[in-house]
Structures are given as structure tokens and as C-alpha cells.
Short mmCIF file of C-alpha atoms and ligand atoms in Angstrom, two decimals:
data_model
loop_
_atom_site.label_atom_id
_atom_site.label_comp_id
_atom_site.label_asym_id
_atom_site.label_seq_id
_atom_site.Cartn_x
_atom_site.Cartn_y
_atom_site.Cartn_z
CA UNK A 1 -21.44 36.85 -8.43
CA UNK A 2 -21.04 35.36 -5.39
CA UNK A 3 -18.43 35.67 -2.69
CA UNK A 4 -15.61 33.41 -2.48
CA UNK A 5 -14.61 32.01 0.99
CA UNK A 6 -11.41 32.42 2.31
CA UNK A 7 -9.18 31.74 5.54
CA UNK A 8 -7.49 34.69 7.07
CA UNK A 9 -4.83 34.84 10.10
CA UNK A 10 -3.49 37.95 11.22
CA UNK A 11 -0.76 36.95 12.87
CA UNK A 12 1.79 38.33 15.09
CA UNK A 13 3.86 41.50 15.63
CA UNK A 14 3.26 43.94 12.45
CA UNK A 15 0.68 41.23 11.09
CA UNK A 16 -2.47 42.40 12.47
CA UNK A 17 -1.85 46.18 11.23
CA UNK A 18 -0.53 45.12 7.68
CA UNK A 19 -3.57 42.56 7.60
CA UNK A 20 -5.98 45.32 8.53
CA UNK A 21 -4.77 47.61 5.77
CA UNK A 22 -4.52 44.95 3.19
CA UNK A 23 -8.32 43.64 3.87
CA UNK A 24 -9.36 47.30 3.74
CA UNK A 25 -7.79 47.96 0.25
CA UNK A 26 -9.54 44.58 -0.88
CA UNK A 27 -12.75 45.98 0.43
CA UNK A 28 -12.87 49.06 -1.16
CA UNK A 29 -11.56 47.66 -4.46
CA UNK A 30 -14.54 45.36 -4.15
CA UNK A 31 -13.20 42.09 -3.70
CA UNK A 32 -15.99 39.45 -3.07
CA UNK A 33 -14.73 37.48 -0.11
CA UNK A 34 -16.28 35.75 2.59
CA UNK A 35 -13.83 35.66 5.48
CA UNK A 36 -13.11 33.02 7.97
CA UNK A 37 -10.50 34.00 10.62
CA UNK A 38 -8.49 31.67 12.23
CA UNK A 39 -5.29 32.25 15.04
CA UNK A 40 -1.95 30.87 14.17
CA UNK A 41 1.52 31.87 15.51
CA UNK A 42 2.98 32.80 18.96
CA UNK A 43 -0.26 32.38 21.15
CA UNK A 44 -1.05 28.93 19.79
CA UNK A 45 2.51 27.79 20.18
CA UNK A 46 2.37 28.75 23.62
CA UNK A 47 -0.94 27.30 24.24
CA UNK A 48 0.93 23.97 23.50
CA UNK A 49 0.31 23.33 19.82
CA UNK A 50 4.07 22.97 18.62
CA UNK A 51 3.32 24.00 14.98
CA UNK A 52 1.51 27.15 16.00
CA UNK A 53 -1.78 26.31 14.43
CA UNK A 54 -4.75 24.77 16.38
CA UNK A 55 -6.25 21.47 14.98
CA UNK A 56 -9.49 23.01 14.08
CA UNK A 57 -7.92 25.31 12.09
CA UNK A 58 -6.88 22.92 9.32
CA UNK A 59 -10.83 22.49 8.91
CA UNK A 60 -11.26 26.16 7.71
CA UNK A 61 -8.30 25.56 5.27
CA UNK A 62 -9.58 22.50 3.82
CA UNK A 63 -12.94 24.03 3.50
CA UNK A 64 -12.18 27.13 1.90
CA UNK A 65 -8.88 25.99 0.04
CA UNK A 66 -7.69 29.71 0.40
CA UNK A 67 -5.38 30.95 3.00
CA UNK A 68 -4.09 34.61 3.20
CA UNK A 69 -1.56 34.56 5.87
CA UNK A 70 -0.24 37.47 7.80
CA UNK A 71 3.68 36.72 9.17
CA UNK A 72 3.81 34.99 12.58
CA UNK A 73 6.50 34.92 15.36
CA UNK A 74 8.32 31.49 15.88
CA UNK A 75 8.79 31.70 19.70
CA UNK A 76 12.37 31.50 21.21
CA UNK A 77 13.83 28.03 22.43
CA UNK A 78 13.14 24.65 21.43
CA UNK A 79 10.01 22.35 20.74
CA UNK A 80 8.53 24.53 18.20
CA UNK A 81 8.34 23.40 14.73
CA UNK A 82 7.89 25.98 11.54
CA UNK A 83 4.27 26.77 11.23
CA UNK A 84 4.88 27.29 7.34
CA UNK A 85 6.94 23.85 7.08
CA UNK A 86 3.74 22.32 8.59
CA UNK A 87 1.10 24.24 6.26
CA UNK A 88 3.48 23.26 3.28
CA UNK A 89 3.86 19.81 4.03
CA UNK A 90 0.11 18.92 5.07
CA UNK A 91 -1.55 20.38 2.26
CA UNK A 92 1.08 19.40 -0.23
CA UNK A 93 1.91 23.18 -1.77
CA UNK A 94 4.15 22.10 -4.19
CA UNK A 95 4.74 25.32 -5.88
CA UNK A 96 6.43 28.80 -4.16
CA UNK A 97 5.88 31.68 -6.71
CA UNK A 98 7.67 34.81 -5.98
CA UNK A 99 7.13 37.74 -8.38
CA UNK A 100 10.22 40.05 -8.08
CA UNK A 101 9.65 43.27 -9.63
CA UNK A 102 12.01 46.76 -9.25
CA UNK A 103 9.92 49.97 -9.12
CA UNK A 104 12.50 52.14 -10.46
CA UNK A 105 13.20 55.15 -9.74
CA UNK A 106 10.48 55.49 -6.74
CA UNK A 107 12.30 52.37 -4.90
CA UNK A 108 15.89 52.27 -4.71
CA UNK A 109 17.42 49.46 -6.65
CA UNK A 110 20.62 48.59 -8.89
CA UNK A 111 18.46 47.42 -11.55
CA UNK A 112 15.63 49.38 -12.85
CA UNK A 113 14.46 46.79 -15.24
CA UNK A 114 13.60 43.81 -13.38
CA UNK A 115 10.32 41.63 -13.73
CA UNK A 116 11.32 38.09 -12.44
CA UNK A 117 9.09 35.39 -11.15
CA UNK A 118 10.74 32.68 -9.19
CA UNK A 119 8.85 29.19 -9.17
CA UNK A 120 10.57 27.21 -6.44
CA UNK A 121 9.75 23.56 -6.05
CA UNK A 122 8.33 23.26 -2.57
CA UNK A 123 8.45 19.51 -1.20
CA UNK A 124 11.47 17.64 -2.35
CA UNK A 125 15.08 18.03 -2.64
CA UNK A 126 17.25 18.44 0.53
CA UNK A 127 14.16 19.46 2.30
CA UNK A 128 12.52 16.18 3.15
CA UNK A 129 14.52 16.42 6.36
CA UNK A 130 15.97 12.52 5.90
CA UNK A 131 19.06 13.01 7.88
CA UNK A 132 21.40 10.54 9.61
CA UNK A 133 24.49 10.60 11.59
CA UNK A 134 26.20 7.57 10.29
CA UNK A 135 29.85 7.33 11.53
CA UNK A 136 31.61 9.19 14.22
CA UNK A 137 32.78 11.82 11.41
CA UNK A 138 29.96 11.98 8.64
CA UNK A 139 26.26 13.24 8.83
CA UNK A 140 24.08 12.60 5.50
CA UNK A 141 20.99 14.49 4.23
CA UNK A 142 18.92 12.61 1.23
CA UNK A 143 18.59 14.70 -1.79
CA UNK A 144 15.27 13.19 -3.14
CA UNK A 145 13.74 14.39 -6.97
CA UNK A 146 10.83 12.52 -8.35
CA UNK A 147 9.92 12.79 -11.91
CA UNK A 148 6.36 13.21 -10.50
CA UNK A 149 7.20 16.14 -8.51
CA UNK A 150 9.62 17.86 -11.16
CA UNK A 151 6.79 17.58 -13.88
CA UNK A 152 4.38 19.20 -11.41
CA UNK A 153 6.27 21.93 -10.73
CA UNK A 154 7.97 22.45 -14.59
CA UNK A 155 4.33 22.02 -15.83
CA UNK A 156 3.28 24.75 -13.31
CA UNK A 157 5.95 27.33 -14.52
CA UNK A 158 4.89 27.03 -17.79
CA UNK A 159 1.37 27.26 -17.31
CA UNK A 160 2.08 30.39 -15.30
CA UNK A 161 4.21 31.67 -18.17
CA UNK A 162 1.18 31.05 -20.69
CA UNK A 163 -1.41 32.50 -18.55
CA UNK A 164 0.44 35.78 -17.58
CA UNK A 165 1.82 36.20 -21.17
CA UNK A 166 5.56 35.50 -19.99
CA UNK A 167 8.06 35.05 -23.03
CA UNK A 168 10.43 32.84 -21.46
CA UNK A 169 11.09 30.08 -18.75
CA UNK A 170 14.61 29.40 -17.40
CA UNK A 171 15.72 26.24 -15.38
CA UNK A 172 18.43 26.52 -12.94
CA UNK A 173 19.95 23.13 -12.32
CA UNK A 174 23.28 21.91 -11.21
CA UNK A 175 23.26 18.77 -13.33
CA UNK A 176 26.84 18.69 -14.36
CA UNK A 177 27.42 17.64 -10.71
CA UNK A 178 24.30 15.89 -9.93
CA UNK A 179 23.49 14.01 -12.85
CA UNK A 180 20.93 11.90 -11.69
CA UNK A 181 18.78 14.32 -9.42
CA UNK A 182 19.48 17.44 -11.38
CA UNK A 183 19.73 15.38 -14.29
CA UNK A 184 16.18 14.29 -13.99
CA UNK A 185 14.60 17.95 -13.24
CA UNK A 186 16.51 19.14 -16.38
CA UNK A 187 15.29 16.23 -18.71
CA UNK A 188 11.70 16.78 -17.56
CA UNK A 189 12.13 20.58 -18.18
CA UNK A 190 13.19 19.81 -21.98
CA UNK A 191 10.38 17.42 -22.27
CA UNK A 192 7.73 19.73 -20.93
CA UNK A 193 8.97 22.84 -22.51
CA UNK A 194 8.00 20.92 -26.12
CA UNK A 195 4.67 21.36 -25.44
CA UNK A 196 4.87 25.16 -24.99
CA UNK A 197 6.38 26.15 -28.63
CA UNK A 198 5.56 29.70 -27.95
CA UNK A 199 7.73 30.05 -24.69
CA UNK A 200 11.19 30.28 -25.03
CA UNK A 201 13.05 27.59 -22.67
CA UNK A 202 16.81 27.81 -21.87
CA UNK A 203 18.70 26.45 -18.55
CA UNK A 204 21.66 27.29 -16.70
CA UNK A 205 23.75 25.85 -14.23
CA UNK A 206 22.64 27.21 -10.95
CA UNK A 207 26.10 29.03 -10.22
CA UNK A 208 26.66 31.06 -13.53
CA UNK A 209 22.76 31.28 -13.66
CA UNK A 210 22.58 33.06 -9.90
CA UNK A 211 25.49 35.34 -11.00
CA UNK A 212 23.73 36.44 -14.10
CA UNK A 213 20.43 36.99 -12.45
CA UNK A 214 22.19 39.04 -9.53
CA UNK A 215 24.02 41.19 -12.57
CA UNK A 216 21.40 41.44 -15.51
CA UNK A 217 18.04 40.15 -13.85
CA UNK A 218 16.32 41.96 -17.02
CA UNK A 219 17.23 39.19 -19.00
CA UNK A 220 15.38 36.82 -17.20
CA UNK A 221 11.46 36.01 -17.15
CA UNK A 222 10.22 32.82 -15.36
CA UNK A 223 12.71 30.87 -13.37
CA UNK A 224 11.83 27.40 -12.01
CA UNK A 225 14.20 25.52 -9.41
CA UNK A 226 14.56 22.53 -7.33
CA UNK A 227 13.73 23.57 -3.67
CA UNK A 228 17.40 24.47 -2.42
CA UNK A 229 18.48 26.79 -4.99
CA UNK A 230 14.98 28.11 -5.27
CA UNK A 231 15.10 29.00 -1.45
CA UNK A 232 18.54 30.82 -1.53
CA UNK A 233 17.77 32.63 -4.82
CA UNK A 234 14.30 33.83 -4.53
CA UNK A 235 15.43 35.73 -1.32
CA UNK A 236 18.49 36.99 -3.63
CA UNK A 237 15.61 37.97 -6.22
CA UNK A 238 13.45 39.77 -3.95
CA UNK A 239 16.28 41.63 -2.35
CA UNK A 240 17.98 42.86 -5.68
CA UNK A 241 14.63 44.37 -6.87
CA UNK A 242 14.72 46.56 -4.18
CA UNK A 243 13.19 45.32 -0.75
CA UNK A 244 12.36 42.45 0.88
CA UNK A 245 9.67 44.40 2.13
CA UNK A 246 7.97 44.63 -1.19
CA UNK A 247 7.36 41.20 -2.04
CA UNK A 248 4.65 38.99 -1.93
CA UNK A 249 4.49 35.24 -2.69
CA UNK A 250 1.94 32.19 -3.26
CA UNK A 251 2.15 28.51 -2.15
CA UNK A 252 0.11 26.43 -4.56
CA UNK A 253 -0.89 22.97 -4.15
CA UNK A 254 -3.36 21.03 -6.14
CA UNK A 255 -6.30 21.95 -3.80
CA UNK A 256 -5.14 24.62 -1.58
CA UNK A 257 -3.15 27.69 -1.82
CA UNK A 258 -1.71 30.11 0.62
CA UNK A 259 -0.53 33.77 0.07
CA UNK A 260 1.60 35.91 2.29
CA UNK A 261 4.36 38.46 2.50
CA UNK A 262 7.74 37.48 2.20
CA UNK A 263 9.19 39.18 5.50
CA UNK A 264 8.26 38.38 8.90
CA UNK A 265 6.67 39.79 11.73
CA UNK A 266 9.32 42.33 12.36
CA UNK A 267 8.18 42.67 16.37
CA UNK A 268 10.25 45.82 16.82
CA UNK A 269 8.05 47.73 14.41
CA UNK A 270 4.92 46.24 15.65
CA UNK A 271 1.92 48.44 17.24
CA UNK A 272 2.91 51.70 15.65
CA UNK A 273 1.55 52.03 12.57
CA UNK A 274 4.74 51.97 10.93
CA UNK A 275 5.03 48.73 8.88
CA UNK A 276 4.70 48.73 5.14
CA UNK A 277 1.48 46.59 4.23
CA UNK A 278 3.04 46.08 0.60
CA UNK A 279 4.25 42.55 0.80
CA UNK A 280 1.12 41.00 2.12
CA UNK A 281 -0.89 43.51 -0.33
CA UNK A 282 0.81 41.83 -3.01
CA UNK A 283 0.55 38.55 -1.77
CA UNK A 284 -3.39 39.15 -1.65
CA UNK A 285 -3.26 40.29 -5.47
CA UNK A 286 -2.05 36.71 -6.10
CA UNK A 287 -4.76 35.53 -4.60
CA UNK A 288 -7.43 37.41 -6.10
CA UNK A 289 -6.08 36.31 -9.55
CA UNK A 290 -6.45 32.57 -8.07
CA UNK A 291 -9.69 32.84 -7.10
CA UNK A 292 -10.88 34.26 -10.31
CA UNK A 293 -11.48 38.12 -9.60
CA UNK A 294 -8.73 39.62 -11.91
CA UNK A 295 -10.96 42.84 -12.47
CA UNK A 296 -10.20 43.51 -8.52
CA UNK A 297 -6.95 42.16 -8.34
CA UNK A 298 -6.21 44.90 -11.69
CA UNK A 299 -7.85 47.83 -10.08
CA UNK A 300 -6.33 47.44 -6.48
CA UNK A 301 -2.53 46.65 -7.99
CA UNK A 302 -2.90 49.64 -10.38
CA UNK A 303 -3.96 51.94 -7.41
CA UNK A 304 -1.08 50.77 -5.60
CA UNK A 305 1.32 51.40 -8.68
CA UNK A 306 0.01 54.70 -8.69
CA UNK A 307 0.68 55.19 -4.68
CA UNK A 308 4.25 54.36 -5.28
CA UNK A 309 4.89 56.50 -8.21
CA UNK A 310 3.20 59.31 -6.26
CA UNK A 311 6.04 58.87 -3.80
CA UNK A 312 3.50 58.44 -1.10
CA UNK A 313 5.92 55.59 0.84
CA UNK A 314 6.26 53.99 4.29
CA UNK A 315 9.63 54.66 6.18
CA UNK A 316 11.18 51.56 4.60
CA UNK A 317 10.75 53.07 1.06
CA UNK A 318 11.10 56.67 2.11
CA UNK A 319 13.80 58.33 0.20
CA UNK A 320 14.30 62.39 0.67
CA UNK A 321 14.17 64.01 -3.05
CA UNK A 322 11.97 60.78 -4.32
CA UNK A 323 9.41 60.70 -1.79
CA UNK A 324 6.63 63.28 -1.58
CA UNK A 325 5.12 61.86 1.74
CA UNK A 326 6.21 59.81 4.70
CA UNK A 327 3.15 57.56 5.97
CA UNK A 328 2.18 55.09 8.32
CA UNK A 329 0.39 51.89 7.71
CA UNK A 330 -3.17 53.37 7.70
CA UNK A 331 -2.39 56.12 5.77
CA UNK A 332 -0.50 54.19 2.98
CA UNK A 333 -3.66 52.01 2.68
CA UNK A 334 -6.14 54.91 2.48
CA UNK A 335 -3.75 56.43 -0.11
CA UNK A 336 -4.00 53.08 -2.44
CA UNK A 337 -7.89 53.46 -1.68
CA UNK A 338 -7.99 57.18 -3.12
CA UNK A 339 -6.32 55.92 -6.16
CA UNK A 340 -8.77 52.93 -7.18
CA UNK A 341 -9.74 53.63 -10.64
CA UNK A 342 -6.46 55.36 -11.45
CA UNK A 343 -3.72 53.58 -13.09
CA UNK A 344 0.26 54.52 -13.02
CA UNK A 345 1.43 56.77 -15.44
CA UNK A 346 5.28 56.22 -15.37
CA UNK A 347 5.32 52.60 -14.38
CA UNK A 348 3.88 49.85 -16.10
CA UNK A 349 0.39 49.11 -15.22
CA UNK A 350 -0.73 45.61 -14.93
CA UNK A 351 -3.19 43.73 -16.86
CA UNK A 352 -4.65 40.86 -15.60
CA UNK A 353 -7.71 40.35 -18.12
CA UNK A 354 -6.28 37.48 -19.86
CA UNK A 355 -5.51 35.51 -16.63
CA UNK A 356 -8.64 34.44 -16.01
CA UNK A 357 -9.47 30.75 -14.77
CA UNK A 358 -10.27 29.58 -18.34
CA UNK A 359 -6.85 30.48 -19.88
CA UNK A 360 -5.19 28.94 -16.99
CA UNK A 361 -7.01 25.35 -17.76
CA UNK A 362 -3.87 23.27 -18.92
CA UNK A 363 -4.90 20.62 -21.69
CA UNK A 364 -2.26 18.56 -20.35
CA UNK A 365 -2.47 16.75 -16.89
CA UNK A 366 0.26 18.00 -14.23
CA UNK A 367 2.05 14.68 -14.17
CA UNK A 368 1.79 11.49 -16.16
CA UNK A 369 1.34 8.07 -14.94
CA UNK A 370 3.80 5.99 -16.88
CA UNK A 371 4.57 2.43 -16.99
CA UNK A 372 7.50 1.41 -14.58
CA UNK A 373 10.85 0.43 -16.31
CA UNK A 374 12.08 -3.15 -16.13
CA UNK A 375 14.05 -2.59 -13.19
CA UNK A 376 17.20 -5.28 -12.57
CA UNK A 377 19.28 -5.84 -9.54
CA UNK A 378 23.13 -5.54 -10.77
CA UNK A 379 25.14 -4.87 -7.68
CA UNK A 380 25.18 -3.24 -4.27
CA UNK A 381 27.08 -0.51 -2.45
CA UNK A 382 28.08 -1.28 1.01
CA UNK A 383 28.90 1.48 3.46
CA UNK A 384 31.43 1.13 6.11
CA UNK A 385 32.22 2.73 9.59
CA UNK A 386 35.97 2.31 9.41
CA UNK A 387 38.71 4.40 11.42
CA UNK A 388 42.39 3.56 11.65
CA UNK A 389 43.42 6.25 13.06
CA UNK A 390 44.62 8.36 10.12
CA UNK A 391 43.47 10.45 7.39
CA UNK A 392 45.70 9.38 5.00
CA UNK A 393 47.00 6.28 3.57
CA UNK A 394 44.71 3.48 5.10
CA UNK A 395 42.46 2.96 1.95
CA UNK A 396 44.70 -0.37 0.50
CA UNK A 397 44.38 -1.99 4.22
CA UNK A 398 40.72 -1.59 3.89
CA UNK A 399 40.96 -2.87 0.41
CA UNK A 400 42.59 -6.28 1.13
CA UNK A 401 40.11 -6.69 4.05
CA UNK A 402 37.22 -6.05 1.86
CA UNK A 403 38.57 -8.26 -1.10
CA UNK A 404 38.60 -11.22 1.12
CA UNK A 405 34.97 -11.20 1.32
CA UNK A 406 34.73 -11.70 -2.49
CA UNK A 407 32.86 -15.12 -3.22
CA UNK A 408 29.28 -16.57 -4.20
CA UNK A 409 29.34 -14.60 -7.52
CA UNK A 410 29.88 -11.10 -6.14
CA UNK A 411 33.12 -9.30 -6.33
CA UNK A 412 34.70 -5.73 -5.26
CA UNK A 413 34.96 -3.54 -7.95
CA UNK A 414 36.11 -0.59 -6.03
CA UNK A 415 36.15 1.57 -2.85
CA UNK A 416 35.33 5.16 -2.65
CA UNK A 417 35.82 7.71 0.24
CA UNK A 418 33.10 10.82 -0.13
CA UNK A 419 32.67 9.97 -3.87
CA UNK A 420 36.40 9.82 -4.79
CA UNK A 421 37.61 6.55 -5.33
CA UNK A 422 40.87 5.12 -3.26
CA UNK A 423 40.84 1.33 -3.96
CA UNK A 424 42.32 -0.27 -5.99
CA UNK A 425 44.88 2.09 -7.23
CA UNK A 426 44.31 4.98 -4.89
CA UNK A 427 46.88 7.44 -3.82
CA UNK A 428 48.37 7.97 -0.29
CA UNK A 429 47.47 11.86 -0.52
CA UNK A 430 43.98 11.59 -0.87
CA UNK A 431 42.35 12.84 2.59
CA UNK A 432 39.83 10.26 3.61
CA UNK A 433 37.48 9.87 6.73
CA UNK A 434 35.74 7.18 8.37
CA UNK A 435 32.98 6.58 5.89
CA UNK A 436 33.71 4.15 3.04
CA UNK A 437 31.56 2.90 -0.01
CA UNK A 438 32.26 -0.56 -1.21
CA UNK A 439 31.00 -1.27 -4.77
CA UNK A 440 30.18 -5.09 -5.41
CA UNK A 441 28.98 -6.21 -8.64
CA UNK A 442 28.44 -9.92 -10.22
CA UNK A 443 31.47 -11.95 -10.75
CA UNK A 444 30.75 -12.08 -14.90
CA UNK A 445 30.96 -8.29 -14.60
CA UNK A 446 29.07 -4.89 -14.18
CA UNK A 447 25.69 -5.07 -15.47
CA UNK A 448 24.84 -8.64 -14.95
CA UNK A 449 21.80 -9.32 -12.77
CA UNK A 450 22.40 -10.72 -9.02
CA UNK A 451 19.64 -11.92 -6.35
CA UNK A 452 18.92 -10.25 -3.05
CA UNK A 453 20.14 -13.56 -1.39
CA UNK A 454 23.70 -12.96 -2.59
CA UNK A 455 23.81 -9.66 -1.00
CA UNK A 456 22.31 -10.89 2.31
CA UNK A 457 25.19 -13.56 2.72
CA UNK A 458 27.46 -10.88 1.40
CA UNK A 459 26.48 -8.56 4.38
CA UNK A 460 26.84 -11.69 6.77
CA UNK A 461 30.56 -12.11 5.62
CA UNK A 462 31.12 -8.54 6.57
CA UNK A 463 29.50 -9.03 9.96
CA UNK A 464 32.03 -12.16 10.42
CA UNK A 465 34.80 -10.05 9.34
CA UNK A 466 33.94 -7.66 12.46
CA UNK A 467 33.25 -4.98 9.58
CA UNK A 468 30.50 -2.14 10.73
CA UNK A 469 28.05 -1.80 7.80
CA UNK A 470 26.24 1.56 8.33
CA UNK A 471 24.03 1.17 5.26
CA UNK A 472 23.69 -0.19 1.70
CA UNK A 473 22.51 1.07 -1.69
CA UNK A 474 21.17 -1.33 -4.27
CA UNK A 475 22.57 -0.93 -7.83
CA UNK A 476 19.94 -1.02 -10.56
CA UNK A 477 19.61 -1.01 -13.97
CA UNK A 478 16.57 0.41 -15.50
CA UNK A 479 15.64 -1.26 -18.98
CA UNK A 480 19.53 -1.96 -19.18
CA UNK A 481 20.39 1.58 -18.18
CA UNK A 482 22.45 2.33 -15.33
CA UNK A 483 20.64 3.87 -12.50
CA UNK A 484 23.62 4.93 -10.30
CA UNK A 485 26.36 7.07 -10.54
CA UNK A 486 29.80 5.89 -11.72
P1 NAD B 1 11.50 40.25 9.36
O1 NAD B 1 11.45 39.94 7.91
O2 NAD B 1 10.47 40.36 10.51
O3 NAD B 1 12.43 41.68 9.68
C1 NAD B 1 13.64 42.13 9.11
C2 NAD B 1 13.70 43.46 9.00
O4 NAD B 1 13.00 43.89 7.81
C3 NAD B 1 13.49 44.25 10.19
O5 NAD B 1 14.56 45.27 10.34
C4 NAD B 1 12.10 44.78 10.00
O6 NAD B 1 12.18 45.68 10.65
C5 NAD B 1 12.24 45.12 8.62
N1 NAD B 1 10.84 44.78 8.24
C6 NAD B 1 9.97 43.49 7.83
N2 NAD B 1 8.65 43.80 7.36
C7 NAD B 1 8.75 44.98 7.31
C8 NAD B 1 7.57 45.66 6.91
N3 NAD B 1 6.62 45.18 6.39
N4 NAD B 1 7.51 46.95 6.56
C9 NAD B 1 8.81 47.63 7.36
N5 NAD B 1 9.94 47.14 7.61
C10 NAD B 1 9.72 45.72 7.70
O7 NAD B 1 12.66 39.11 10.20
P2 NAD B 1 13.28 38.91 11.36
O8 NAD B 1 13.67 39.83 11.94
O9 NAD B 1 14.42 37.81 10.99
O10 NAD B 1 11.95 37.86 12.15
C11 NAD B 1 10.97 38.32 12.81
C12 NAD B 1 10.22 37.19 13.18
O11 NAD B 1 9.43 36.77 12.16
C13 NAD B 1 10.89 36.02 13.71
O12 NAD B 1 10.09 35.45 14.91
C14 NAD B 1 10.85 34.96 12.61
O13 NAD B 1 10.62 33.80 12.92
C15 NAD B 1 9.65 35.44 11.79
N6 NAD B 1 9.29 34.89 10.65
C16 NAD B 1 8.01 34.68 9.92
C17 NAD B 1 7.72 34.53 8.50
C18 NAD B 1 6.79 34.12 8.42
O14 NAD B 1 5.63 33.95 8.93
N7 NAD B 1 6.25 33.73 6.87
C19 NAD B 1 8.75 34.77 7.45
C20 NAD B 1 10.12 35.09 8.29
C21 NAD B 1 10.38 35.30 9.63
#
């Protein structure tokens, strides 16, 4: 079988040591790789590349489409942007996959039975970085969830479950509050789950779901989540499994994938042959499966499990009475190499034979191209910056000012402050800030179509009245169904 080209970056701090250890094990296990090396991280940042990666390195990534990356150090001070974010966004790595496994009793954990895979959406949600200061008192962050983006990640989670013979996929969302954005994610989850009748599908509101995950992780299998919840909970899951030092992750795009440890460059441990290479090594196992070398992945992973249960541990895993030997980075890698061909006896061996590229081929496309629904403009929310020197009891005053702008087929329906209706019929006890939403609908009633020109003339009336419009949001119906929050 021919070699597979991959791009490797050795990174900063402990990066070069754990990468050398990882590549040594892969080579001895018979991985069929042609390695292209690129430079990323501190040196590249300090040479003037603000994202920590040189322009020519992108060529290698686009050529090999597989990136094994050691952790890097982001230099202190301003002007440097996150390399991970740049790589993720530029290459469209929409899925972050993090297996979180406990190795009881060989690695200390409160959860002896835990084998959870977190699948985190990686491109959308509040992470688009679209933020604005709108008034003196208020900042805004836009949360964007798209149907194709949700379809891609949810389908990925179910395909992952199918490929790795997982029994259940759980969705975490907060759609009791975010009925539109998280509601869409949840609906897509329910739709796609129907294509996988052999995999159990369930969902939890993220708050109680997280509590259950932290308490009884043995009840979870694969969990799929929008970006923000996934960011938080993938760290929680790795930590309660035993150690963030033991987890690897993959970032999957439609064309390119990146594999890494979840920890950072641990500069204080660098250059001392102390660091645990396991996180990066387990990232490289995900890579071997991805490039269809499941035989090598299985041999290397089982040798690693055997090393762990034989008690050969780096300092971070070492525990008197449990461990048999405290070793350095290099010696740990040698111990794994010495066990190639062996399987663990107490921990469950891995079996990747079913996880070939063929079985992962989905019959369904990742996302569907649908006929857009009929969209109708039915109103507008006009947001105002208005401050009367008090946090209480001013809504009625604003109400009369805005009510006076009714006309030309539009009328004020209500005014809200941070989502709470304050006019008409508000209470003087409600706390209000300088950020107001005035909802206008057709004279004939909510749901009746209006024109853009009516909104334009309404905005002119706001301007003439000396009211400071900070933005508008159009209200639309889609096939007659309301597309905005009440
Ligand atoms: P860190 O993950 O580097 O270290 C946290 C703690 O865990 C430290 O006590 C460290 O000694 C220990 N640790 C981490 N990995 C270990 C390993 N393999 N073996 C043994 N012990 C290990 O996090 P930090 O200290 O917050 O960050 C250090 C640098 O890493 C920063 O510059 C940060 O920006 C960067 N970082 C990079 C990545 C990445 O490249 N993906 C991720 C996180 C942090």
C-alpha cells in the first residue's frame, strides 16, 4: 500500500518532544506516511505573521489535506491572533471530535466507566466573532446557527456513531430559551436521527444534560452540540475522564482534517523529557483511522493501552501504589513500541477493523439543498439608544414619543428592553437600560405584508423626532410561519 502524505508541525514548548515520541511510535507500528514538515507558532508569530503560520505552509496543508499538529505557544501581548482559529476557519474544519475515555484504575478518575465522544460544531454560533457596541451600556454578540451547518455536524455525529459502532447520539441544546437558533439545531437533529434507526437518539437541555454528564458519564455515548456548549463541555468531559493531558482531538473539514492533543505547549515542562506524549499520540490514532490505516491505529493504540495498564507512566499520571515505573517522554514511547503486537488485559482493547473508509461512506449527502420557503416582510424591530438618566420608570415616556411615529400603514406593537416587554402596560419596577426594541407591524395587524419603503419612511420619522436608531431587524414570515421571537 502506498504512503499517505501528511503535514506535521512540531510546535513550541513540549511540542517537539511529544511529536518526536508520537512519530517514533507511528513509525515502529508501521504507519505508511510521507511527512512534510512546516513551522508554526512562536517563531512564526515573532517573524511577523500575525496568525502564527507562514503563507507557504497553507500550500502544504492544501496538498496533503491531513495535519498533525503539536501545541504552540501564543506570544504574550497584543496583535497575535489564534492559530487554531485561523486554521479552523480558513480550512472550514466544521467538526471538533474529542473522545474522552477513563482508564480506571490506572489513571485516577471519579468515573471508572466513561467512554464519551464529544462532537462540537466548530464554525457557527456565537463564535463567528460578530460583535458590536451599540449603546453606552450595551454590547451585542450575534449567535448564528444555519440549517446546512447544523445538518453537517449532526450528520457527522451519526456517521461517526455508525462507523465506530456507537449505540447512542445525544444532542445538547437550550431551545426552551433560544427557540429559533437552538430550536433549529434540535429540529435538524430529530430529522437526521430518523435516517439512523439502529442508533438511539435523545436530547437534553444543556444545563441538566451537563449535570448528568458530570455525574453519570457512563450513560452517554456520542454527544453533539453547538459551538459554545461544545467548547465548555469538551473540556469538562476530558477533565472528569481523568486528565486533559490524555486526550486527543480531531478537527474535520469537508476536504482537510487536523489532529492534535487538547492541551497546550506547557512551556515550564519543555526540554526536560518530562511531558506525556499521550494526548498527541491519541490525536495521531484518530488521524490513522481517518487516512484509512485502521490496522496500524489498532496495533499502536492497543500497545499504548497495555503500557498504561502495565503502570509505565509519565509524571502527570504517576501514582504510588498504582504505577510501576515513572518514565520520561522518550522512555514512555519506547515502552509503547516494546508492546506493539500486545493487547491490554484489563482495559478494553480497541478494534478499528470495522472503521474502514468504506463503512464510513454515507449514502446521504452531508446537507440538503432545499427550495427556499416563501418569505414575506411583515414588520420591523427598530432598536434605539435612548437614555433618560434612570434605570426605572421611563418606558412610558419613550412609548408616547414612539407612538407618535405611527402612520403610513405601520403601527407600534410594543417596546421591549433586553427582551422584556415594557410598553404598553409595563411596570415601573422593571429595570431598563439604554437599549430599546420598538416593534412595528402593519396597521391591519401582525402577519400582514408591508413594504421596505414603509420601513424607510418610518426610519425618517425616527430621525426627524431626534431618536437614535442603532439598528433594525426585519420581521419575516416563511410560508406564513412567523420567523421571529415573540
Ligand atoms: P497547558 O495545557 O500548556 O498546560 C496546563 C498544565 O498542564 C500545566 O501544568 C502543564 O505542565 C500541564 N501539561 C500540559 N500538557 C502536558 C503534558 N503533555 N504532559 C504533562 N503535563 C502537561 O496550558 P497553558 O499553560 O494554559 O498554556 C501554555 C501555552 O500553550 C500558552 O501559550 C497557550 O496559548 C498555549 N496553548 C496552545 C494550545 C494549542 O496549540 N492547541 C492549546 C492550549 C494552550
